[in-house]
Amino acid sequence: MSNIGIIILATNSYFVLGIRFIKRFMHYYKGDKNITFYFFSDVNPKPYLQDTVDVEYHHEEHTNWVEATNSKFKDIISLENCKSDYLYYFDADTNISRDFTEEWFLNDLVGGEHYGNRDWLKNGAGFDRTPTSKAYVPLDSPLPYTYHYGAFFGGKKDRVIDFCKTLREWQIEDNKIPYEPGCNDESYINTYFHFNPPYTVPTEKFAFDISDKGGIGDTRYPTLDVEDLKRQLLENKDVLFNIQNNKIIIL
């Protein structure tokens, strides 16, 4: 039986959304694989989850959102020797509302078609065009354009680790200029996938809800107060819930 690792980066206010994701993932998951969550956060998730959830806590702190989103490649590389056969990254503010199995995302190297790919991001509109950057994609690229999420990617562990090592090297090189791509880590992801096409999950087959922040406020603000929500999560660790309009909704 394959072991699937799910990576969540959930520092500061994203912690409560990361807990929501894990609980709803386990509730709606109907597959037969062993699931391990690798949780990178400034708060230990274990007191907020049932003992049956296999979660590995990795302490991580961030002073701002850019620092957080740019840390994902480094954090994933640290899992090179983990027990999982597959690794998948999901943004902490991803939500799940229906039954699913792993069939929709299981493959060697996987990306997700961005919901704007057929609209405002079509024909390469979202790609980085700065020639000095490692994220650069030339306007005259002969390859077809597909814009992928930064909020989701994964695949077989070795493929994902190699992918993240390359992107981390690109980040380091761009920091020397210095240069920060307009879409941060997502820019590097799209450059890599442009020249090394993954299996792409089309929008209509993407089973989860991207960027559902539950109305808790500006989650990019590092001091956003979610202490009351955390208290409610502790009180309801054994039940399924959602976060809507900055409130815990017991289901």
PDB file of C-alpha atoms in Angstrom, residues 25-239:
ATOM      1  CA  PHE A  25      -9.518  15.804   4.268  1.00  0.00           C
ATOM      2  CA  MET A  26      -9.806  12.856   6.634  1.00  0.00           C
ATOM      3  CA  HIS A  27     -13.595  13.100   6.760  1.00  0.00           C
ATOM      4  CA  TYR A  28     -14.127  13.120   2.993  1.00  0.00           C
ATOM      5  CA  TYR A  29     -11.253  10.821   1.974  1.00  0.00           C
ATOM      6  CA  LYS A  30     -12.592   7.471   0.735  1.00  0.00           C
ATOM      7  CA  GLY A  31      -9.357   5.981  -0.616  1.00  0.00           C
ATOM      8  CA  ASP A  32      -7.279   3.169   0.850  1.00  0.00           C
ATOM      9  CA  LYS A  33      -3.812   4.725   1.110  1.00  0.00           C
ATOM     10  CA  ASN A  34      -1.918   5.559   4.286  1.00  0.00           C
ATOM     11  CA  ILE A  35      -2.048   9.326   4.767  1.00  0.00           C
ATOM     12  CA  THR A  36       0.569  11.298   6.698  1.00  0.00           C
ATOM     13  CA  PHE A  37       0.319  15.055   7.167  1.00  0.00           C
ATOM     14  CA  TYR A  38       3.540  17.077   7.373  1.00  0.00           C
ATOM     15  CA  PHE A  39       2.520  20.231   9.172  1.00  0.00           C
ATOM     16  CA  PHE A  40       4.892  23.233   9.112  1.00  0.00           C
ATOM     17  CA  SER A  41       3.719  25.800  11.641  1.00  0.00           C
ATOM     18  CA  ASP A  42       4.549  27.869  14.699  1.00  0.00           C
ATOM     19  CA  VAL A  43       1.879  25.920  16.643  1.00  0.00           C
ATOM     20  CA  ASN A  44       1.790  22.175  17.285  1.00  0.00           C
ATOM     21  CA  PRO A  45      -1.357  20.794  15.602  1.00  0.00           C
ATOM     22  CA  LYS A  46      -1.586  17.576  17.589  1.00  0.00           C
ATOM     23  CA  PRO A  47      -3.724  18.888  20.485  1.00  0.00           C
ATOM     24  CA  TYR A  48      -6.260  20.091  17.898  1.00  0.00           C
ATOM     25  CA  LEU A  49      -6.649  16.744  16.115  1.00  0.00           C
ATOM     26  CA  GLN A  50      -7.890  13.282  16.980  1.00  0.00           C
ATOM     27  CA  ASP A  51      -5.204  10.752  17.885  1.00  0.00           C
ATOM     28  CA  THR A  52      -6.061   8.679  14.806  1.00  0.00           C
ATOM     29  CA  VAL A  53      -4.634  11.382  12.493  1.00  0.00           C
ATOM     30  CA  ASP A  54      -1.042  10.692  11.454  1.00  0.00           C
ATOM     31  CA  VAL A  55       0.526  14.146  11.634  1.00  0.00           C
ATOM     32  CA  GLU A  56       4.200  15.064  11.846  1.00  0.00           C
ATOM     33  CA  TYR A  57       4.883  18.519  13.263  1.00  0.00           C
ATOM     34  CA  HIS A  58       7.721  20.660  11.895  1.00  0.00           C
ATOM     35  CA  HIS A  59       8.294  23.937  13.717  1.00  0.00           C
ATOM     36  CA  GLU A  60       8.450  26.941  11.392  1.00  0.00           C
ATOM     37  CA  GLU A  61       8.074  30.685  11.971  1.00  0.00           C
ATOM     38  CA  HIS A  62       7.501  33.534   9.514  1.00  0.00           C
ATOM     39  CA  THR A  63       7.393  37.297   9.981  1.00  0.00           C
ATOM     40  CA  ASN A  64       5.508  37.995   6.749  1.00  0.00           C
ATOM     41  CA  TRP A  65       3.543  36.280   3.992  1.00  0.00           C
ATOM     42  CA  VAL A  66       6.254  36.431   1.309  1.00  0.00           C
ATOM     43  CA  GLU A  67       8.717  34.760   3.649  1.00  0.00           C
ATOM     44  CA  ALA A  68       6.138  32.047   4.321  1.00  0.00           C
ATOM     45  CA  THR A  69       5.169  31.281   0.738  1.00  0.00           C
ATOM     46  CA  ASN A  70       8.808  31.260  -0.364  1.00  0.00           C
ATOM     47  CA  SER A  71       9.730  28.728   2.314  1.00  0.00           C
ATOM     48  CA  LYS A  72       7.698  25.868   0.842  1.00  0.00           C
ATOM     49  CA  PHE A  73      10.482  24.492  -1.383  1.00  0.00           C
ATOM     50  CA  LYS A  74      12.979  24.505   1.489  1.00  0.00           C
ATOM     51  CA  ASP A  75      10.483  22.840   3.804  1.00  0.00           C
ATOM     52  CA  ILE A  76       9.586  20.126   1.299  1.00  0.00           C
ATOM     53  CA  ILE A  77      13.260  19.340   0.639  1.00  0.00           C
ATOM     54  CA  SER A  78      13.616  18.608   4.368  1.00  0.00           C
ATOM     55  CA  LEU A  79      11.251  15.647   3.848  1.00  0.00           C
ATOM     56  CA  GLU A  80      13.649  13.857   1.486  1.00  0.00           C
ATOM     57  CA  ASN A  81      14.033  10.920   3.879  1.00  0.00           C
ATOM     58  CA  CYS A  82      10.433  10.726   5.040  1.00  0.00           C
ATOM     59  CA  LYS A  83       8.416   7.511   4.888  1.00  0.00           C
ATOM     60  CA  SER A  84       5.963   8.683   2.212  1.00  0.00           C
ATOM     61  CA  ASP A  85       6.085   7.371  -1.357  1.00  0.00           C
ATOM     62  CA  TYR A  86       4.231  10.403  -2.703  1.00  0.00           C
ATOM     63  CA  LEU A  87       4.282  14.031  -1.525  1.00  0.00           C
ATOM     64  CA  TYR A  88       1.603  16.625  -2.251  1.00  0.00           C
ATOM     65  CA  TYR A  89       1.558  20.249  -1.234  1.00  0.00           C
ATOM     66  CA  PHE A  90      -1.758  22.033  -0.638  1.00  0.00           C
ATOM     67  CA  ASP A  91      -2.186  25.609   0.550  1.00  0.00           C
ATOM     68  CA  ALA A  92      -3.559  25.713   4.076  1.00  0.00           C
ATOM     69  CA  ASP A  93      -6.620  27.676   2.933  1.00  0.00           C
ATOM     70  CA  THR A  94      -7.722  24.832   0.646  1.00  0.00           C
ATOM     71  CA  ASN A  95     -11.154  23.491   1.574  1.00  0.00           C
ATOM     72  CA  ILE A  96     -12.908  20.186   0.843  1.00  0.00           C
ATOM     73  CA  SER A  97     -16.649  19.716   0.485  1.00  0.00           C
ATOM     74  CA  ARG A  98     -17.238  16.301  -1.088  1.00  0.00           C
ATOM     75  CA  ASP A  99     -16.028  12.705  -1.037  1.00  0.00           C
ATOM     76  CA  PHE A 100     -12.851  11.926  -2.974  1.00  0.00           C
ATOM     77  CA  THR A 101     -10.039   9.415  -3.426  1.00  0.00           C
ATOM     78  CA  GLU A 102      -6.432   9.983  -4.436  1.00  0.00           C
ATOM     79  CA  GLU A 103      -7.160   8.978  -8.036  1.00  0.00           C
ATOM     80  CA  TRP A 104      -7.587  12.564  -9.229  1.00  0.00           C
ATOM     81  CA  PHE A 105      -4.060  13.618  -8.207  1.00  0.00           C
ATOM     82  CA  LEU A 106      -1.912  10.457  -8.115  1.00  0.00           C
ATOM     83  CA  ASN A 107       0.852  10.602 -10.754  1.00  0.00           C
ATOM     84  CA  ASP A 108       4.614  10.995 -11.177  1.00  0.00           C
ATOM     85  CA  LEU A 109       4.717  14.811 -11.122  1.00  0.00           C
ATOM     86  CA  VAL A 110       1.480  16.750 -10.908  1.00  0.00           C
ATOM     87  CA  GLY A 111       0.311  20.344 -11.210  1.00  0.00           C
ATOM     88  CA  GLY A 112      -3.128  21.901 -11.131  1.00  0.00           C
ATOM     89  CA  GLU A 113      -4.544  24.073 -13.899  1.00  0.00           C
ATOM     90  CA  HIS A 114      -5.182  27.520 -12.428  1.00  0.00           C
ATOM     91  CA  TYR A 115      -8.839  28.544 -12.667  1.00  0.00           C
ATOM     92  CA  GLY A 116      -7.714  31.669 -14.548  1.00  0.00           C
ATOM     93  CA  ASN A 117      -5.771  29.740 -17.179  1.00  0.00           C
ATOM     94  CA  ARG A 118      -8.598  29.928 -19.707  1.00  0.00           C
ATOM     95  CA  ASP A 119      -9.406  33.550 -18.943  1.00  0.00           C
ATOM     96  CA  TRP A 120      -7.151  36.357 -17.700  1.00  0.00           C
ATOM     97  CA  LEU A 121      -4.073  34.093 -17.490  1.00  0.00           C
ATOM     98  CA  LYS A 122      -4.410  32.504 -20.917  1.00  0.00           C
ATOM     99  CA  ASN A 123      -1.700  32.657 -23.601  1.00  0.00           C
ATOM    100  CA  GLY A 124       1.083  33.122 -21.067  1.00  0.00           C
ATOM    101  CA  ALA A 125      -0.259  36.272 -19.436  1.00  0.00           C
ATOM    102  CA  GLY A 126       0.920  35.306 -15.947  1.00  0.00           C
ATOM    103  CA  PHE A 127       4.487  34.261 -16.729  1.00  0.00           C
ATOM    104  CA  ASP A 128       7.589  36.154 -15.596  1.00  0.00           C
ATOM    105  CA  ARG A 129       9.246  38.121 -18.398  1.00  0.00           C
ATOM    106  CA  THR A 130      12.338  39.430 -16.586  1.00  0.00           C
ATOM    107  CA  PRO A 131      15.353  38.093 -18.536  1.00  0.00           C
ATOM    108  CA  THR A 132      17.725  38.223 -15.564  1.00  0.00           C
ATOM    109  CA  SER A 133      15.460  36.038 -13.420  1.00  0.00           C
ATOM    110  CA  LYS A 134      15.502  32.260 -13.168  1.00  0.00           C
ATOM    111  CA  ALA A 135      11.709  32.501 -13.486  1.00  0.00           C
ATOM    112  CA  TYR A 136      12.040  33.996 -16.982  1.00  0.00           C
ATOM    113  CA  VAL A 137       9.971  32.602 -19.841  1.00  0.00           C
ATOM    114  CA  PRO A 138      10.549  34.368 -23.185  1.00  0.00           C
ATOM    115  CA  LEU A 139       7.581  35.855 -25.001  1.00  0.00           C
ATOM    116  CA  ASP A 140       8.479  33.865 -28.114  1.00  0.00           C
ATOM    117  CA  SER A 141       8.531  30.494 -26.346  1.00  0.00           C
ATOM    118  CA  PRO A 142       7.362  27.869 -28.845  1.00  0.00           C
ATOM    119  CA  LEU A 143       5.869  25.719 -26.087  1.00  0.00           C
ATOM    120  CA  PRO A 144       2.145  25.746 -25.241  1.00  0.00           C
ATOM    121  CA  TYR A 145       1.139  27.792 -22.226  1.00  0.00           C
ATOM    122  CA  THR A 146      -0.696  26.415 -19.215  1.00  0.00           C
ATOM    123  CA  TYR A 147      -0.765  28.451 -16.012  1.00  0.00           C
ATOM    124  CA  HIS A 148      -0.592  26.276 -12.885  1.00  0.00           C
ATOM    125  CA  TYR A 149      -1.478  26.866  -9.253  1.00  0.00           C
ATOM    126  CA  GLY A 150       1.166  27.640  -6.696  1.00  0.00           C
ATOM    127  CA  ALA A 151      -1.397  26.277  -4.239  1.00  0.00           C
ATOM    128  CA  PHE A 152      -1.014  22.644  -5.310  1.00  0.00           C
ATOM    129  CA  PHE A 153       1.625  20.329  -6.731  1.00  0.00           C
ATOM    130  CA  GLY A 154       3.080  16.916  -5.975  1.00  0.00           C
ATOM    131  CA  GLY A 155       3.854  13.429  -7.169  1.00  0.00           C
ATOM    132  CA  LYS A 156       6.343  10.667  -6.441  1.00  0.00           C
ATOM    133  CA  LYS A 157       8.656  11.729  -3.636  1.00  0.00           C
ATOM    134  CA  ASP A 158      11.887  11.662  -5.651  1.00  0.00           C
ATOM    135  CA  ARG A 159      10.358  13.717  -8.454  1.00  0.00           C
ATOM    136  CA  VAL A 160       8.947  16.278  -6.022  1.00  0.00           C
ATOM    137  CA  ILE A 161      12.211  16.620  -4.083  1.00  0.00           C
ATOM    138  CA  ASP A 162      14.201  17.129  -7.311  1.00  0.00           C
ATOM    139  CA  PHE A 163      11.607  19.673  -8.481  1.00  0.00           C
ATOM    140  CA  CYS A 164      11.842  21.616  -5.205  1.00  0.00           C
ATOM    141  CA  LYS A 165      15.650  21.516  -5.164  1.00  0.00           C
ATOM    142  CA  THR A 166      15.738  23.118  -8.600  1.00  0.00           C
ATOM    143  CA  LEU A 167      13.251  25.820  -7.631  1.00  0.00           C
ATOM    144  CA  ARG A 168      15.071  26.509  -4.365  1.00  0.00           C
ATOM    145  CA  GLU A 169      18.299  27.003  -6.332  1.00  0.00           C
ATOM    146  CA  TRP A 170      16.467  29.468  -8.581  1.00  0.00           C
ATOM    147  CA  GLN A 171      15.223  31.397  -5.547  1.00  0.00           C
ATOM    148  CA  ILE A 172      18.735  31.620  -4.122  1.00  0.00           C
ATOM    149  CA  GLU A 173      20.182  32.846  -7.411  1.00  0.00           C
ATOM    150  CA  ASP A 174      17.470  35.488  -7.828  1.00  0.00           C
ATOM    151  CA  ASN A 175      18.020  36.691  -4.260  1.00  0.00           C
ATOM    152  CA  LYS A 176      21.591  37.588  -5.251  1.00  0.00           C
ATOM    153  CA  ILE A 177      20.412  40.086  -7.913  1.00  0.00           C
ATOM    154  CA  PRO A 178      18.133  40.771  -5.906  1.00  0.00           C
ATOM    155  CA  TYR A 179      14.848  39.923  -7.612  1.00  0.00           C
ATOM    156  CA  GLU A 180      11.488  38.654  -6.377  1.00  0.00           C
ATOM    157  CA  PRO A 181       9.146  37.349  -9.120  1.00  0.00           C
ATOM    158  CA  GLY A 182       5.735  38.961  -9.274  1.00  0.00           C
ATOM    159  CA  CYS A 183       3.966  35.773  -8.217  1.00  0.00           C
ATOM    160  CA  ASN A 184       6.712  34.587  -5.859  1.00  0.00           C
ATOM    161  CA  ASP A 185       7.001  30.781  -5.698  1.00  0.00           C
ATOM    162  CA  GLU A 186       4.174  30.390  -8.220  1.00  0.00           C
ATOM    163  CA  SER A 187       6.314  32.067 -10.877  1.00  0.00           C
ATOM    164  CA  TYR A 188       9.082  29.492 -10.458  1.00  0.00           C
ATOM    165  CA  ILE A 189       6.555  26.649 -10.488  1.00  0.00           C
ATOM    166  CA  ASN A 190       5.110  27.843 -13.779  1.00  0.00           C
ATOM    167  CA  THR A 191       8.515  28.265 -15.368  1.00  0.00           C
ATOM    168  CA  TYR A 192       9.535  24.742 -14.425  1.00  0.00           C
ATOM    169  CA  PHE A 193       6.250  23.247 -15.622  1.00  0.00           C
ATOM    170  CA  HIS A 194       6.419  25.226 -18.857  1.00  0.00           C
ATOM    171  CA  PHE A 195       9.693  23.558 -19.823  1.00  0.00           C
ATOM    172  CA  ASN A 196       9.033  20.261 -17.995  1.00  0.00           C
ATOM    173  CA  PRO A 197       5.296  19.612 -18.383  1.00  0.00           C
ATOM    174  CA  PRO A 198       3.746  17.639 -15.526  1.00  0.00           C
ATOM    175  CA  TYR A 199       0.502  15.725 -15.496  1.00  0.00           C
ATOM    176  CA  THR A 200      -1.923  18.632 -15.197  1.00  0.00           C
ATOM    177  CA  VAL A 201      -5.197  18.251 -13.308  1.00  0.00           C
ATOM    178  CA  PRO A 202      -7.701  20.296 -15.335  1.00  0.00           C
ATOM    179  CA  THR A 203      -9.887  22.784 -13.507  1.00  0.00           C
ATOM    180  CA  GLU A 204     -13.056  20.725 -13.897  1.00  0.00           C
ATOM    181  CA  LYS A 205     -11.397  17.698 -12.271  1.00  0.00           C
ATOM    182  CA  PHE A 206      -9.806  19.574  -9.376  1.00  0.00           C
ATOM    183  CA  ALA A 207     -11.720  18.158  -6.421  1.00  0.00           C
ATOM    184  CA  PHE A 208     -10.914  20.762  -3.753  1.00  0.00           C
ATOM    185  CA  ASP A 209     -11.740  24.449  -3.246  1.00  0.00           C
ATOM    186  CA  ILE A 210      -8.740  26.763  -3.616  1.00  0.00           C
ATOM    187  CA  SER A 211      -8.214  29.851  -1.449  1.00  0.00           C
ATOM    188  CA  ASP A 212     -11.197  29.570   0.923  1.00  0.00           C
ATOM    189  CA  LYS A 213     -10.123  31.707   3.858  1.00  0.00           C
ATOM    190  CA  GLY A 214     -13.370  31.351   5.774  1.00  0.00           C
ATOM    191  CA  GLY A 215     -13.825  35.097   6.117  1.00  0.00           C
ATOM    192  CA  ILE A 216     -11.268  35.320   8.932  1.00  0.00           C
ATOM    193  CA  GLY A 217      -9.734  38.520   7.571  1.00  0.00           C
ATOM    194  CA  ASP A 218      -6.464  39.435   5.894  1.00  0.00           C
ATOM    195  CA  THR A 219      -4.549  36.198   6.437  1.00  0.00           C
ATOM    196  CA  ARG A 220      -1.394  37.732   4.951  1.00  0.00           C
ATOM    197  CA  TYR A 221      -1.208  40.039   7.982  1.00  0.00           C
ATOM    198  CA  PRO A 222       1.098  38.132  10.386  1.00  0.00           C
ATOM    199  CA  THR A 223      -0.495  39.434  13.590  1.00  0.00           C
ATOM    200  CA  LEU A 224      -4.111  38.715  12.619  1.00  0.00           C
ATOM    201  CA  ASP A 225      -5.773  37.569  15.845  1.00  0.00           C
ATOM    202  CA  VAL A 226      -7.255  34.054  15.559  1.00  0.00           C
ATOM    203  CA  GLU A 227      -6.965  33.099  19.234  1.00  0.00           C
ATOM    204  CA  ASP A 228     -10.722  32.744  19.700  1.00  0.00           C
ATOM    205  CA  LEU A 229     -10.920  30.456  16.680  1.00  0.00           C
ATOM    206  CA  LYS A 230      -8.067  28.361  18.074  1.00  0.00           C
ATOM    207  CA  ARG A 231      -9.912  28.062  21.366  1.00  0.00           C
ATOM    208  CA  GLN A 232     -13.015  26.838  19.557  1.00  0.00           C
ATOM    209  CA  LEU A 233     -10.952  24.331  17.568  1.00  0.00           C
ATOM    210  CA  LEU A 234      -9.636  22.827  20.801  1.00  0.00           C
ATOM    211  CA  GLU A 235     -13.152  22.578  22.187  1.00  0.00           C
ATOM    212  CA  ASN A 236     -14.378  20.830  19.025  1.00  0.00           C
ATOM    213  CA  LYS A 237     -11.416  18.625  18.135  1.00  0.00           C
ATOM    214  CA  ASP A 238     -13.630  15.536  17.802  1.00  0.00           C
ATOM    215  CA  VAL A 239     -16.204  16.972  15.391  1.00  0.00           C
TER     216      VAL A 239
END
